[in-house]
Short mmCIF file of C-alpha atoms and ligand atoms in Angstrom, two decimals:
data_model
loop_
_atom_site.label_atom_id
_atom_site.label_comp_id
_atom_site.label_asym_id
_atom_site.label_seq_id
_atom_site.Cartn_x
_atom_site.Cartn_y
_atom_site.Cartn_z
CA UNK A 1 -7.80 21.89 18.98
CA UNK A 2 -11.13 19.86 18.87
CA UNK A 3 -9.16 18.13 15.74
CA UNK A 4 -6.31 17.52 18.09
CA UNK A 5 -8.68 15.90 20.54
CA UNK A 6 -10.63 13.63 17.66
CA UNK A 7 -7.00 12.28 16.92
CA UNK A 8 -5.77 11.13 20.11
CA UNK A 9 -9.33 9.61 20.79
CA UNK A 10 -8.49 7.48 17.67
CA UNK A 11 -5.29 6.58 18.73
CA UNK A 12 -6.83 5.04 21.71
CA UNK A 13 -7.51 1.50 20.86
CA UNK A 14 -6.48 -2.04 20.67
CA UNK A 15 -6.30 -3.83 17.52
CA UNK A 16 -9.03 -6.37 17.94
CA UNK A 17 -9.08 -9.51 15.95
CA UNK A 18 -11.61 -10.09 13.01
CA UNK A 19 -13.84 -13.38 11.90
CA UNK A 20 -12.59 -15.02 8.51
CA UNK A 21 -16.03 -15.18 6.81
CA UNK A 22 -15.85 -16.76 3.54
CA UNK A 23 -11.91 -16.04 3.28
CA UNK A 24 -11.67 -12.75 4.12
CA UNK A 25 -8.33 -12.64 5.37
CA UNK A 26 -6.98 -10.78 2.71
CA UNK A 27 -9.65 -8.09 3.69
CA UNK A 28 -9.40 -8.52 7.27
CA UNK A 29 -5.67 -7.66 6.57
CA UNK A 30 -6.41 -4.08 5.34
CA UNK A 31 -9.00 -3.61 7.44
CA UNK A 32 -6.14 -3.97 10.77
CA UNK A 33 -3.90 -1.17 8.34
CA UNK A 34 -6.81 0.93 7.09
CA UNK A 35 -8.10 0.61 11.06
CA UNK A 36 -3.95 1.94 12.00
CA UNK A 37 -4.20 4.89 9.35
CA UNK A 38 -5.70 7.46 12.38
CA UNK A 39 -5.52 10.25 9.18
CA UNK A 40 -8.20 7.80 7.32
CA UNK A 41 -10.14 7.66 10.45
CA UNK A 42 -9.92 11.61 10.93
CA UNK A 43 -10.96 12.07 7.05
CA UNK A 44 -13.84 9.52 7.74
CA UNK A 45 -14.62 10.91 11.09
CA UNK A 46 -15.35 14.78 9.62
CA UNK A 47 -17.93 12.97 7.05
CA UNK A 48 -21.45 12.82 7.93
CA UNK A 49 -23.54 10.91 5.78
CA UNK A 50 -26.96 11.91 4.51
CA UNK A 51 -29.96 9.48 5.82
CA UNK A 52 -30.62 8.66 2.05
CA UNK A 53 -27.21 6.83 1.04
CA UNK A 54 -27.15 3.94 -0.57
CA UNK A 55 -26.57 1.35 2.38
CA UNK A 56 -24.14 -0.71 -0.01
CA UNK A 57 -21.75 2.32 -0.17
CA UNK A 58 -18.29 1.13 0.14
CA UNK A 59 -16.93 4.76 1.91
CA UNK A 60 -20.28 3.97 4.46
CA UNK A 61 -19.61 0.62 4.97
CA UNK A 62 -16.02 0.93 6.03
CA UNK A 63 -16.28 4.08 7.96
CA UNK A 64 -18.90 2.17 10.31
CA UNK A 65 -16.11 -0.96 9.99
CA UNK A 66 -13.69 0.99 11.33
CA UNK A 67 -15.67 2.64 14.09
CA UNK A 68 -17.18 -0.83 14.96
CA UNK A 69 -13.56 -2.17 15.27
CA UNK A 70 -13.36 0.43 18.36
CA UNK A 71 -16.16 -0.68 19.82
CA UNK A 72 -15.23 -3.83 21.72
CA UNK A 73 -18.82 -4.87 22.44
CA UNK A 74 -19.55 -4.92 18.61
CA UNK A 75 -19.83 -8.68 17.26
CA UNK A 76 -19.35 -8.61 13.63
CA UNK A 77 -17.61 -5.04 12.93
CA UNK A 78 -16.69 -5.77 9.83
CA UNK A 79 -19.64 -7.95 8.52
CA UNK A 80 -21.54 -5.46 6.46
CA UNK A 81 -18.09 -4.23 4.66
CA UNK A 82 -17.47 -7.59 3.54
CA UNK A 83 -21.22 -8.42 2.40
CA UNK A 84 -20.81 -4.84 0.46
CA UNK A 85 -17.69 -5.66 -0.87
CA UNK A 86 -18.64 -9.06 -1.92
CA UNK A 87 -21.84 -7.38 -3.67
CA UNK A 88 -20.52 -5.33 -6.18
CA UNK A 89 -16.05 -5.67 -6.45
CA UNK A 90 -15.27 -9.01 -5.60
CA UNK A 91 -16.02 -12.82 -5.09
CA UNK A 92 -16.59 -14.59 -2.14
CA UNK A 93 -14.42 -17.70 -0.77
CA UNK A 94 -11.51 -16.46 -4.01
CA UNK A 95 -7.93 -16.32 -2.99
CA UNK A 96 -7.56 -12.53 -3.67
CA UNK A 97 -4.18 -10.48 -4.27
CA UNK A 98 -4.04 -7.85 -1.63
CA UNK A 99 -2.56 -4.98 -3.37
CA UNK A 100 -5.60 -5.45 -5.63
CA UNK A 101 -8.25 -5.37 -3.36
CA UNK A 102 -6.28 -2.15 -1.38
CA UNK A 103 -6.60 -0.54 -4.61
CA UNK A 104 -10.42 -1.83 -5.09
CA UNK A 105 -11.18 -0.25 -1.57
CA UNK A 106 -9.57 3.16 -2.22
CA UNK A 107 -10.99 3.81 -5.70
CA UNK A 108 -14.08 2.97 -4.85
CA UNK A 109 -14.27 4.84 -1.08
CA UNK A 110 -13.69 7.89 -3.26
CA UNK A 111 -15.52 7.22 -6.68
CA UNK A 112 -19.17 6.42 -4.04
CA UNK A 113 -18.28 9.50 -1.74
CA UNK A 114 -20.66 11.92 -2.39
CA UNK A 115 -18.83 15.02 -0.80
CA UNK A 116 -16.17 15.40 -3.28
CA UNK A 117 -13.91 17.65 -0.61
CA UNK A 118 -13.51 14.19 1.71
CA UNK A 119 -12.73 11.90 -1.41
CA UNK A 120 -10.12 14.51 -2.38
CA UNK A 121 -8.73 14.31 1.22
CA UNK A 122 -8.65 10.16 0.34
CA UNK A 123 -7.01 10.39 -2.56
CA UNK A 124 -4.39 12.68 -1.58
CA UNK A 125 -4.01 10.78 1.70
CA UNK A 126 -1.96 7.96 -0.25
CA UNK A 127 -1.16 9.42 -4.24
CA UNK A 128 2.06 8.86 -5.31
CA UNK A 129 2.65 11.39 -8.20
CA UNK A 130 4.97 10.55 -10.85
CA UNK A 131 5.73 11.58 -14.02
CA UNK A 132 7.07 9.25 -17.15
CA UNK A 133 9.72 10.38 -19.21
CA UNK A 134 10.87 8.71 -22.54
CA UNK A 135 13.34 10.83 -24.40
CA UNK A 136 13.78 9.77 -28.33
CA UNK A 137 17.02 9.21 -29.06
CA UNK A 138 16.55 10.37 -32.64
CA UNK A 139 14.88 14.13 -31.79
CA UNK A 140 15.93 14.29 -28.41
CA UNK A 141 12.11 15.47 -27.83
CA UNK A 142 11.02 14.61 -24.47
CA UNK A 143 7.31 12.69 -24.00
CA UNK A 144 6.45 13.35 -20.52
CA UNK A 145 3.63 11.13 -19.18
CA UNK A 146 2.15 12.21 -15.49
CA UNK A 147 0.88 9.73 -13.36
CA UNK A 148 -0.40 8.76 -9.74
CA UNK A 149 -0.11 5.81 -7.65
CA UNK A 150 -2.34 4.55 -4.51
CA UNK A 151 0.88 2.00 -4.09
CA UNK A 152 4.58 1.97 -5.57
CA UNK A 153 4.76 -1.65 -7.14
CA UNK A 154 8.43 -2.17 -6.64
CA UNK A 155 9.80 -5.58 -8.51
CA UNK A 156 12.09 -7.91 -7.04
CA UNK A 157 15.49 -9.53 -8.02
CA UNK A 158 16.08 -13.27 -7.23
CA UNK A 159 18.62 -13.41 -4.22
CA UNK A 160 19.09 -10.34 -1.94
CA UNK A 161 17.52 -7.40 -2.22
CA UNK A 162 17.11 -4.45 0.00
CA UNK A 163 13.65 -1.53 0.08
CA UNK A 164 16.49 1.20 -1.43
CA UNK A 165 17.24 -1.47 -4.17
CA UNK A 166 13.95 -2.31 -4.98
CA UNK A 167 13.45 1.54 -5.17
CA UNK A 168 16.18 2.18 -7.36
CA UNK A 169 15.55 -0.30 -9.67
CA UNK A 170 12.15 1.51 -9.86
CA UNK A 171 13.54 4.87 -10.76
CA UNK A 172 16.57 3.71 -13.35
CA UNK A 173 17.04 4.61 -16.69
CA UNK A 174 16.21 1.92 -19.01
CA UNK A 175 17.15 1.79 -22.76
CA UNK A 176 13.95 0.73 -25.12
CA UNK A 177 15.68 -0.95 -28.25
CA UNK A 178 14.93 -3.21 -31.14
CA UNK A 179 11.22 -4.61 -30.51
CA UNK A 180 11.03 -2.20 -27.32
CA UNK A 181 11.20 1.13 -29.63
CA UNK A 182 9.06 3.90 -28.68
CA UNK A 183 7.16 4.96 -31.41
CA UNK A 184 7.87 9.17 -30.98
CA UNK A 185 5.10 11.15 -33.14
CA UNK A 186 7.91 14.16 -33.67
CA UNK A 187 9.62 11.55 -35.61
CA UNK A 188 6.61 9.52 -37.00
CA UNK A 189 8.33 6.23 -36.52
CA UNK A 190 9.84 3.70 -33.77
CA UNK A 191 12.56 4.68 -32.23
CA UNK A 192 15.43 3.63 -29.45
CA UNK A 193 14.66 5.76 -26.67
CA UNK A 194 15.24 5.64 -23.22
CA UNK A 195 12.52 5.24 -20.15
CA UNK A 196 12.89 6.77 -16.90
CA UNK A 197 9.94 7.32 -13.91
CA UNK A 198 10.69 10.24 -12.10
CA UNK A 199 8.82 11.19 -8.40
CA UNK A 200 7.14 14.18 -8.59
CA UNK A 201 5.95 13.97 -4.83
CA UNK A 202 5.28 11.49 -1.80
CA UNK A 203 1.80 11.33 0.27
CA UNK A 204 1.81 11.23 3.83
CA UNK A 205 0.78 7.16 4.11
CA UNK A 206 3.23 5.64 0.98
CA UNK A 207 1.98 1.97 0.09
CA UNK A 208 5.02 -0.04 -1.31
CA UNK A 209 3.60 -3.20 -3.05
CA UNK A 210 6.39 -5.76 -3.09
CA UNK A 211 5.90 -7.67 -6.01
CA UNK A 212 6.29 -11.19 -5.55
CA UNK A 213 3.85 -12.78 -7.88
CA UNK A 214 5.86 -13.40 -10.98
CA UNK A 215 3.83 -14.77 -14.42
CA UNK A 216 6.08 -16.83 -16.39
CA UNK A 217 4.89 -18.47 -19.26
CA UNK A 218 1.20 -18.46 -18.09
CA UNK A 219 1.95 -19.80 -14.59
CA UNK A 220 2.36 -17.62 -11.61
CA UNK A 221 5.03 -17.77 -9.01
CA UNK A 222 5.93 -16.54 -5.77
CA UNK A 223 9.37 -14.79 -5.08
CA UNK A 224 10.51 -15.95 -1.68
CA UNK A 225 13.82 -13.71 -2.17
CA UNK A 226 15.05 -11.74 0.90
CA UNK A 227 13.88 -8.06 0.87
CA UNK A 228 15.04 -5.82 3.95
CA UNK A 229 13.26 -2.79 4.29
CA UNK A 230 13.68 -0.49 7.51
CA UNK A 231 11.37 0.72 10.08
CA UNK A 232 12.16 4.09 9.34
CA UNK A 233 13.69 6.11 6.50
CA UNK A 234 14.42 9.23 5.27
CA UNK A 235 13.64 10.54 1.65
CA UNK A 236 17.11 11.31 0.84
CA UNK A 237 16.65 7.32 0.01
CA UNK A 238 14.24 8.29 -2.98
CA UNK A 239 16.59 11.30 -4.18
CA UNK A 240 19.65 8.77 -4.43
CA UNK A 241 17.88 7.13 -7.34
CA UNK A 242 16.91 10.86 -9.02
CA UNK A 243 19.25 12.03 -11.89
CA UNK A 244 19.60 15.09 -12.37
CA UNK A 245 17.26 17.13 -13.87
CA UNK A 246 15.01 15.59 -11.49
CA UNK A 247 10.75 16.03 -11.76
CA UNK A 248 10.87 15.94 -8.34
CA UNK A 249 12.60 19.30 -7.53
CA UNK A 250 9.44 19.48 -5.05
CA UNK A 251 10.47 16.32 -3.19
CA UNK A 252 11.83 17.67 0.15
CA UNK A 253 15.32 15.59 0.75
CA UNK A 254 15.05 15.29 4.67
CA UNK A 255 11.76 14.19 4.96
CA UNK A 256 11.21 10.70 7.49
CA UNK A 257 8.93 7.96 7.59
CA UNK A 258 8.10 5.11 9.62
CA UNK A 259 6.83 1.81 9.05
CA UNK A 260 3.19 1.04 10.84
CA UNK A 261 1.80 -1.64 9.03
CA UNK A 262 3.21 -4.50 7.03
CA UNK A 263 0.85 -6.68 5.11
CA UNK A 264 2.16 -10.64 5.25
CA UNK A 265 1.31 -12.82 2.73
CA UNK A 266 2.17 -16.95 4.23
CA UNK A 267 1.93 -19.35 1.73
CA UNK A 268 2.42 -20.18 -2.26
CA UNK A 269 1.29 -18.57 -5.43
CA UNK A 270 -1.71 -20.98 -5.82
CA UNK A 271 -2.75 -20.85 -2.16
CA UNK A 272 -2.29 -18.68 0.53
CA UNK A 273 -3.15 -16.66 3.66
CA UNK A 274 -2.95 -12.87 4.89
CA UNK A 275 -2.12 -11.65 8.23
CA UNK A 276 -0.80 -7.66 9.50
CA UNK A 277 1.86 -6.43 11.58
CA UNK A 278 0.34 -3.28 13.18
CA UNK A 279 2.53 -1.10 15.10
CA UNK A 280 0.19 1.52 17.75
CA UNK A 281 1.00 4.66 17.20
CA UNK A 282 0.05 5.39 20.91
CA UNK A 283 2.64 2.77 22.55
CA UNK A 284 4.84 2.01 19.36
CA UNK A 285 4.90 -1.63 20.44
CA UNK A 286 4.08 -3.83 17.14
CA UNK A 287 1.47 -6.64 17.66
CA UNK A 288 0.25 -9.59 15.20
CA UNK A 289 -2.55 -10.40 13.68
CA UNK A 290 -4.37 -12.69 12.16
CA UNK A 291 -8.03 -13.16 11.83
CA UNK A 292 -9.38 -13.38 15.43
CA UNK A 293 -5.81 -13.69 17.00
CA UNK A 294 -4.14 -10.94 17.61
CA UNK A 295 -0.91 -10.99 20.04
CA UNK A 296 2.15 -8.64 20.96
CA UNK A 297 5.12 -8.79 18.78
CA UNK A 298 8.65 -7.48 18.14
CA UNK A 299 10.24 -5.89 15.27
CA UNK A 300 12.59 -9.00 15.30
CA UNK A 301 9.01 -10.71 14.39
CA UNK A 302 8.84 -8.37 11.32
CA UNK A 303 12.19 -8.48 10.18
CA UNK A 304 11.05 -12.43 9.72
CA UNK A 305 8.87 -11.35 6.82
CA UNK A 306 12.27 -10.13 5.02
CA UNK A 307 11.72 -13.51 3.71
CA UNK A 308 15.22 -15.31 1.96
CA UNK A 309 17.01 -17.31 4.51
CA UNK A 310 14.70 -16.27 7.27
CA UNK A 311 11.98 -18.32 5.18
CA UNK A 312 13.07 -21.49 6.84
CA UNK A 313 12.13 -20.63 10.20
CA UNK A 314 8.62 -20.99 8.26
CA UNK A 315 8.55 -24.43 7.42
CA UNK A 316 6.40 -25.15 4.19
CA UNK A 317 4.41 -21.75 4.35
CA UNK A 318 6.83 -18.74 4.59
CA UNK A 319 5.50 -15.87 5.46
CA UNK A 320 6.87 -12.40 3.42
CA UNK A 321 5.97 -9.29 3.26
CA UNK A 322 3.58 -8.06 0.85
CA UNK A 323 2.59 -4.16 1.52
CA UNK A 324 4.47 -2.50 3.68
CA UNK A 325 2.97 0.92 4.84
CA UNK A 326 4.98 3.84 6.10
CA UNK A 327 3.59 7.49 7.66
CA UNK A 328 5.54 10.54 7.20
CA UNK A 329 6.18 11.95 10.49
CA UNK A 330 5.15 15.50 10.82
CA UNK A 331 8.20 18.08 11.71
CA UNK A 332 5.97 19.21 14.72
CA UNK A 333 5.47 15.55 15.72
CA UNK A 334 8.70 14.63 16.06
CA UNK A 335 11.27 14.50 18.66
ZN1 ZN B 1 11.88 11.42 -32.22
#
């Protein structure tokens, strides 16, 4: 019960806008999501640090963030993050990639938490376990590879694509021939097998990291090509791009999630800014922000991140989505 209480206590807020020190509006970004993932703030919440930790701990610095961002009064709530940050994982006044620094923040919440139970909880909070299967064509022996993901980095097709796309081109079957041969050690020698990721299991926040920084020939650039993605799904989605013979036997089929944070990226591969949609769990209205301003918003506002043809609404700068977060919705919770 008292956990019960904690929760909806957490729930109660307004997303308050942040200062861009130094450009942190790719930070400020994650720090609106991180702020809108109540089940980081509950895993944060049942952690009480000792008086001796290190005051540059990054799991310290943004469980105060986060609890400063609730407190209204609070000037600077996410000052000290930042200067911690900017101390020991990345520079100051740098264009940063986003999915890089979400992945920066999560390894190294866990790696400095000292109680190993709560940096479990993290990780688990956001793993995406899957395994890697190449099967040589010669021996038919089967190298399995197990992995896990804090985001799914999903590619993207020029022209139209859709979230299930993206996902399925994820999961398919590719052939590895002529200079792509696997080397397979049953065979001791390079041959054409195939490659196939399969899910092993989902966590309750999935990341999806739309990949739309492309390097070509040493230059990088940004994919402005439409990509719908829904508000809410079901994981009967993920099972359509499954063969059979699936890894992820333990993936349950009618499973939902909804989307509650989508990280925008405006701009061009060489310069660019960061803003969220955040959607309140306690109201489920969506609202926008971007560094200090923050202001009420529509899904019809998100769907403009799709990017594609909706791009031109967006002048020079368009503004796409980046990181789109989704929550599994708990069977008890829903209704
Ligand atoms: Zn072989």
């Amino acid at each position: 019960m008292a956990r019960r209480y904690n929760r909806s206590l957490s729930l109660d807020y307004e997303v308050r806008g942040l200062l861009n020190y130094s450009l942190s509006c790719c930070v400020n970004a994650l720090l609106q999501s991180f702020s809108a993932t109540t089940e980081l703030l509950d895993i944060l919440n049942k952690w009480h640090p000792s008086d001796a930790i290190d005051e540059r701990s990054v799991p310290l610095q943004l469980k105060n963030a986060l609890e400063a961002m609730r407190d209204t009064s609070h000037p600077s709530p996410h000052k000290d993050f930042l200067n911690c940050l900017y101390h020991q994982a990345i520079r100051r006044s740098t264009q940063h990639d986003a999915d890089e620094i979400f992945h920066i923040i999560l390894n190294l919440s866990q790696k400095q938490m000292p109680d190993d139970a709560v940096a479990q909880e993290i990780r688990s909070l956001y793993e995406i376990k899957v395994e890697t299967q190449v099967v040589c064509s010669e021996c038919t022996f089967i190298h399995r590879i197990s992995n896990s993901l804090f985001s799914l980095p999903l590619a993207i097709c020029e022209g139209e694509n859709t979230l299930e796309s993206c996902i399925n081109s994820f999961f398919k079957l590719q052939e590895l021939v002529d200079s792509d041969k696997f080397y397979c050690d049953r065979c001791d020698e390079k041959q054409p097998s195939t490659h196939e990721v399969k899910l092993v299991s989902l966590p309750p926040i999935l990341c999806v990291h739309l990949k739309r920084f492309r390097n070509e020939n040493g230059f990088t650039r940004k994919l402005y090509d439409k990509v719908a993605f829904p508000e809410n799904f079901n994981t009967a989605m993920f099972a359509a791009g499954q063969s059979e013979n699936t890894a992820s036997n333990c993936l349950k089929p009618d499973e939902h999630y909804s989307l509650y944070a989508v990280i925008v990226h405006i701009g061009t591969s060489m310069f660019g800014h960061y803003t969220a949609y955040i959607n309140s769990t306690q109201d489920q209205t969506w609202c926008y922000a971007d560094d200090t301003c923050v202001q009420k918003a529509t899904w019809a506002d998100v769907k403009h991140t799709y990017g594609g043809y909706h791009a031109s609404r967006f002048d020079t700068y368009p503004a796409t989505a980046y990181m789109l977060l989704y929550r599994k919705k708990s069977s008890n919770l829903s209704g």
